[in-house]
mmCIF file of C-alpha atoms in Angstrom:
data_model
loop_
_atom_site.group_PDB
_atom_site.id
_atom_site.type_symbol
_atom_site.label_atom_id
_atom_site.label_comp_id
_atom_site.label_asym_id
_atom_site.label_seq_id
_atom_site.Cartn_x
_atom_site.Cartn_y
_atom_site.Cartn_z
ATOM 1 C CA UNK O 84 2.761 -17.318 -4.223
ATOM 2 C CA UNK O 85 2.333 -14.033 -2.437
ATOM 3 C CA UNK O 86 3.994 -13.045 0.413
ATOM 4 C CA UNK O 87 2.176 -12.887 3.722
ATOM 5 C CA UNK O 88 3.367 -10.574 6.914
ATOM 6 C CA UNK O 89 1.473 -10.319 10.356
ATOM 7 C CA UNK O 90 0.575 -6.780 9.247
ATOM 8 C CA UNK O 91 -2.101 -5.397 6.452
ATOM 9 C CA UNK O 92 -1.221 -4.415 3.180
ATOM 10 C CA UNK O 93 1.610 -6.738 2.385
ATOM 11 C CA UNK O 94 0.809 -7.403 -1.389
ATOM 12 C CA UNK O 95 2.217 -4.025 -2.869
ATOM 13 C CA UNK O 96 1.969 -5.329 -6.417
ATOM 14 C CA UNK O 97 -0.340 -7.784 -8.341
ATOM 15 C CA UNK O 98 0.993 -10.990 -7.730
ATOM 16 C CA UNK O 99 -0.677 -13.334 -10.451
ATOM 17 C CA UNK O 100 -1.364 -16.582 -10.233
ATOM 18 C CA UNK O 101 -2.383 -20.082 -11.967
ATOM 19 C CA UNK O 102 -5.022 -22.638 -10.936
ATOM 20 C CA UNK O 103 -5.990 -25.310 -12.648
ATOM 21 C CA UNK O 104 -9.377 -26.846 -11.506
ATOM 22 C CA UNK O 105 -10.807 -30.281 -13.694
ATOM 23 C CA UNK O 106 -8.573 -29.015 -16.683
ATOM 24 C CA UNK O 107 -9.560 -25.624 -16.258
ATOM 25 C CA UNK O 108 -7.125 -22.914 -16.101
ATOM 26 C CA UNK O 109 -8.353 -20.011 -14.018
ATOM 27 C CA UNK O 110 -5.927 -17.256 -13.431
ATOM 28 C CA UNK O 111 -6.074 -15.641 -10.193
ATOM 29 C CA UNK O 112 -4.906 -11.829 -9.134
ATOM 30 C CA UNK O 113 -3.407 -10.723 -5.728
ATOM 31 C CA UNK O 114 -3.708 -7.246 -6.096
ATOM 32 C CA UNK O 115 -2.828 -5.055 -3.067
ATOM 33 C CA UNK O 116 -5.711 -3.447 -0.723
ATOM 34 C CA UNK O 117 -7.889 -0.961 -1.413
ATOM 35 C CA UNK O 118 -8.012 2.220 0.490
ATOM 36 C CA UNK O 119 -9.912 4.812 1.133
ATOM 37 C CA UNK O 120 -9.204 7.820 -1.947
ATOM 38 C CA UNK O 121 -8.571 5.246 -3.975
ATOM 39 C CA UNK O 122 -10.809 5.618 -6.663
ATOM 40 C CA UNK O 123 -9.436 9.554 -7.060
ATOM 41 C CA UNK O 124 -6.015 8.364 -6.683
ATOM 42 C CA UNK O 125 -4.403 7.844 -3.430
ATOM 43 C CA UNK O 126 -1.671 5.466 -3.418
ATOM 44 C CA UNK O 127 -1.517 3.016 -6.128
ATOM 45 C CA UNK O 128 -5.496 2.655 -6.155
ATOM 46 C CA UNK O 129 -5.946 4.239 -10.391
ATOM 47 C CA UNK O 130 -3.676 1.266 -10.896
ATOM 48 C CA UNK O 131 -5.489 -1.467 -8.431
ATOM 49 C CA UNK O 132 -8.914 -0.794 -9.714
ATOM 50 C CA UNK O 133 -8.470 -0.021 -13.031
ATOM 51 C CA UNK O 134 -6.897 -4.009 -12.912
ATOM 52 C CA UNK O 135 -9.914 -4.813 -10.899
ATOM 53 C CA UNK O 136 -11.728 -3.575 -13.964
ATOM 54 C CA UNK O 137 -10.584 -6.564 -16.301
ATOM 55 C CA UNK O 138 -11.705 -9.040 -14.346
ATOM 56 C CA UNK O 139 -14.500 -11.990 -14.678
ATOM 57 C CA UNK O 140 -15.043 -12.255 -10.860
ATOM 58 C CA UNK O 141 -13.602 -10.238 -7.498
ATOM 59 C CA UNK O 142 -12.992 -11.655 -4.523
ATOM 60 C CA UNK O 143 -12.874 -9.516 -1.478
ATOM 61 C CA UNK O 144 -11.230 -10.296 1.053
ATOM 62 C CA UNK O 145 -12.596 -8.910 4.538
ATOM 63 C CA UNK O 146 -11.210 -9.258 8.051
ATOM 64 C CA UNK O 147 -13.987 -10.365 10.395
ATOM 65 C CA UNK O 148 -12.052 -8.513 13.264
ATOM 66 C CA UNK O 149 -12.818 -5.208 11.325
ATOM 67 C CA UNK O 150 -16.049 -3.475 11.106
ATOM 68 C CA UNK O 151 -18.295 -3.857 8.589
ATOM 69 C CA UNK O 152 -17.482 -0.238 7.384
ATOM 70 C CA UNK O 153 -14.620 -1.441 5.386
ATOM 71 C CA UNK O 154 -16.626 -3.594 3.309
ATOM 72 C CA UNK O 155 -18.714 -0.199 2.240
ATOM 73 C CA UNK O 156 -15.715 1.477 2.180
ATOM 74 C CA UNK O 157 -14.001 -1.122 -0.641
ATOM 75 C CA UNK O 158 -17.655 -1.246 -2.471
ATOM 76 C CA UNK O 159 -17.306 2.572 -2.263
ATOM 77 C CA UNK O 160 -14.568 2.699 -3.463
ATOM 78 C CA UNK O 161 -15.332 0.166 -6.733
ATOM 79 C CA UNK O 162 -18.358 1.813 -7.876
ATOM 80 C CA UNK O 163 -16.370 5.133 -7.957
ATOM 81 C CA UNK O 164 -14.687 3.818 -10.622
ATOM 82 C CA UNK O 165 -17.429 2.399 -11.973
ATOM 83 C CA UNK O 166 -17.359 -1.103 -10.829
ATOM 84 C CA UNK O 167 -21.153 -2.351 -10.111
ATOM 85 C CA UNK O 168 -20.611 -5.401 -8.002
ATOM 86 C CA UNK O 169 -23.614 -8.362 -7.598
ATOM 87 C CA UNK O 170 -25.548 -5.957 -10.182
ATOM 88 C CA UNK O 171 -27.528 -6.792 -13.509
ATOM 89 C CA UNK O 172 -26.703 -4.207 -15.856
ATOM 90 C CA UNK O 173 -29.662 -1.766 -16.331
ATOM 91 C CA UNK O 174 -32.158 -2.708 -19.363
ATOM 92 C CA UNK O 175 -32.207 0.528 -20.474
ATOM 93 C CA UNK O 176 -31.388 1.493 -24.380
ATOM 94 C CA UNK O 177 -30.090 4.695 -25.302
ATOM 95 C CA UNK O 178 -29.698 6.187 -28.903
ATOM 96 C CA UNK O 179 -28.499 9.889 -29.738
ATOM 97 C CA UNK O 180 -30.255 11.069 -32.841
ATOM 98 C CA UNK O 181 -30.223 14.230 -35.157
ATOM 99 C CA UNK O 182 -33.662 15.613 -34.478
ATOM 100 C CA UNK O 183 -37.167 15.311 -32.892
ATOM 101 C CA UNK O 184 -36.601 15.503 -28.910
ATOM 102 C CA UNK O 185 -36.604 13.087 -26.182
ATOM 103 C CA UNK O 186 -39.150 9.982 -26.358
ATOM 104 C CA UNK O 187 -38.861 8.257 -23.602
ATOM 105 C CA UNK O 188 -40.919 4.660 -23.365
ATOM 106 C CA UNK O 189 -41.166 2.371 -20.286
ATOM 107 C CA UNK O 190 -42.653 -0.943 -19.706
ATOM 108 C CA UNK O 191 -43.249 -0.020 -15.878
ATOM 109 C CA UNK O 192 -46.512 1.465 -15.344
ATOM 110 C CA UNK O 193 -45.121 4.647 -12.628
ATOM 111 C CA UNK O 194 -41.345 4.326 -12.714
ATOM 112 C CA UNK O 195 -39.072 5.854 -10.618
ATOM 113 C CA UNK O 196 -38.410 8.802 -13.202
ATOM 114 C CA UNK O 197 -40.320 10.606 -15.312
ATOM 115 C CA UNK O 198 -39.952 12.357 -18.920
ATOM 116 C CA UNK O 199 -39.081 15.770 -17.379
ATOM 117 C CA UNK O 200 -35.767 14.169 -15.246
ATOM 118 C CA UNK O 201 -34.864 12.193 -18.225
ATOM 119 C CA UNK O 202 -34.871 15.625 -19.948
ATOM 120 C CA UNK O 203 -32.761 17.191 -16.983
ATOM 121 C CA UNK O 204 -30.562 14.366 -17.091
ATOM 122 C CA UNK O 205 -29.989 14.475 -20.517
ATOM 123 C CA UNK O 206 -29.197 18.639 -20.349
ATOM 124 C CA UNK O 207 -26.610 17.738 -18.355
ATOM 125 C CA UNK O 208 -25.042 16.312 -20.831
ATOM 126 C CA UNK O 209 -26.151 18.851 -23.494
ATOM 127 C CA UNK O 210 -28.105 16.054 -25.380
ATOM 128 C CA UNK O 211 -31.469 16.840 -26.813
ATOM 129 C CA UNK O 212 -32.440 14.495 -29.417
ATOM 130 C CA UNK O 213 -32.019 11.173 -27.787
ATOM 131 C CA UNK O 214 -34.566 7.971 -27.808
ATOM 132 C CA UNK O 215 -34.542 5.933 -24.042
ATOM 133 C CA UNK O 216 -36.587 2.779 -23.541
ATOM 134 C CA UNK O 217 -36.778 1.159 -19.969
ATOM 135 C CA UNK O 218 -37.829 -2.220 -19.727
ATOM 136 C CA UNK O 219 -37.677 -1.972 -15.765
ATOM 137 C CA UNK O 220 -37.987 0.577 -12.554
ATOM 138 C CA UNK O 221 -34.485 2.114 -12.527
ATOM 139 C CA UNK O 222 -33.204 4.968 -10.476
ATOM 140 C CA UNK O 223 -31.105 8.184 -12.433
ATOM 141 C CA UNK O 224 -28.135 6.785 -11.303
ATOM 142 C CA UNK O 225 -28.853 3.764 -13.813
ATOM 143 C CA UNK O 226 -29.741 6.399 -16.632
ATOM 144 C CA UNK O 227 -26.376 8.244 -16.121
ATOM 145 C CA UNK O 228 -24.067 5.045 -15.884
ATOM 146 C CA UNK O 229 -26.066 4.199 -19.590
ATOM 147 C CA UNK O 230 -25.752 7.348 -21.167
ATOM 148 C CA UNK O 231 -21.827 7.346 -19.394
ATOM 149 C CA UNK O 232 -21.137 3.703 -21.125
ATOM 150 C CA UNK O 233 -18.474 3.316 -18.605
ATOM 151 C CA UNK O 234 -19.921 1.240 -16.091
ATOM 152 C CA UNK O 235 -19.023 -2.389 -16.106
ATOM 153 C CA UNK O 236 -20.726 -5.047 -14.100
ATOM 154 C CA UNK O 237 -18.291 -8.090 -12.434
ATOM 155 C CA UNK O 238 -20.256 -10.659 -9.714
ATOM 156 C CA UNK O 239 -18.607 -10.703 -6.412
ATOM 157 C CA UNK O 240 -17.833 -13.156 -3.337
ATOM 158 C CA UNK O 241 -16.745 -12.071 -0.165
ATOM 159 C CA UNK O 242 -14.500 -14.188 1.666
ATOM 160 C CA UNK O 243 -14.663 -13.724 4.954
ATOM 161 C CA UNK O 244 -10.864 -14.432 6.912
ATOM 162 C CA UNK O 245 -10.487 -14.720 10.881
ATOM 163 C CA UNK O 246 -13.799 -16.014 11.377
ATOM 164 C CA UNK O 247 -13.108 -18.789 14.166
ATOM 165 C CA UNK O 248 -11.812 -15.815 16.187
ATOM 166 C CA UNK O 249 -15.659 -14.452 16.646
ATOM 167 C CA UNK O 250 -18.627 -15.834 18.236
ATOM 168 C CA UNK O 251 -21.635 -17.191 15.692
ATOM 169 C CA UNK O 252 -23.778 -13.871 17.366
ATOM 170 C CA UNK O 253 -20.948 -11.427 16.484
ATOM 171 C CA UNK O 254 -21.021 -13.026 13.090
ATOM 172 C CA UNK O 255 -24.641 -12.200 12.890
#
């Protein structure tokens, strides 16, 4: 039971929750909003996300009286933290070794990167003796959330609150 006021942001602490659903239990979350500077910190957002984290499934929220900029600004915030949402994890492999370079192997016939930005990639991170094997045309953001190991990947629905208050075009 969480309380509800006529203004935002009136869960200040997770409120959690049972439902049971054809002798299922499913436990649910209320955590509070997110807000913007979250992800580095601002207000209680370390603590919101990194709950967020643990999850099997998010449900966010939105306010169909805002504009669609908070949605961004929540999925923003998420993937700061690293929190993919609606996202496969990457099929990428990674292995550090002793000795003998970078290979670097793809099933794509011209990905997205190349042998010489896996190599800058990996010099960032002062590896260089490493094996990487795509099976799939990723971006470097994919490489670095691999070689990072601290992405994690939840599915998300977005629940949409208000809506009889707009017309079907608005909606669109």
């Amino acid at each position: 039971f969480s309380e509800a006021a006529s203004y935002e942001f009136t869960t200040l602490t997770c409120v959690p929750g049972m439902i049971r659903y054809k002798g299922a239990k499913i436990q649910l979350l209320d955590l509070p909003g997110i807000i913007e500077g979250a992800k580095d910190g601002k207000g209680r957002g370390r603590q919101v996300i990194a709950t967020a984290r643990t999850c099997n499934l998010i449900i966010i929220v939105l306010d169909c009286l805002k504009p669609i900029t908070h949605k961004r600004l929540i999925e923003h915030e998420l993937e700061g933290f690293g929190i993919r949402l609606n996202k496969k994890p990457p099929e990428i492999t990674y292995k550090k070794k002793d000795k003998g370079g970078i290979n670097f192997t793809t099933t794509v016939a011209d990905p997205k990167v190349d042998l010489d930005t896996i190599k800058r990639v990996l010099g960032e991170y002062r590896v260089h003796n490493a094996d990487i094997h795509m099976r799939g045309d990723y971006e470097v953001d994919d490489i670095v959330d691999v070689i990072e190991g601290r992405c994690i990947y939840i599915p998300c629905i977005y629940a949409i609150n208000k809506i009889d208050q707009i017309t079907l075009e608005e909606l669109n």
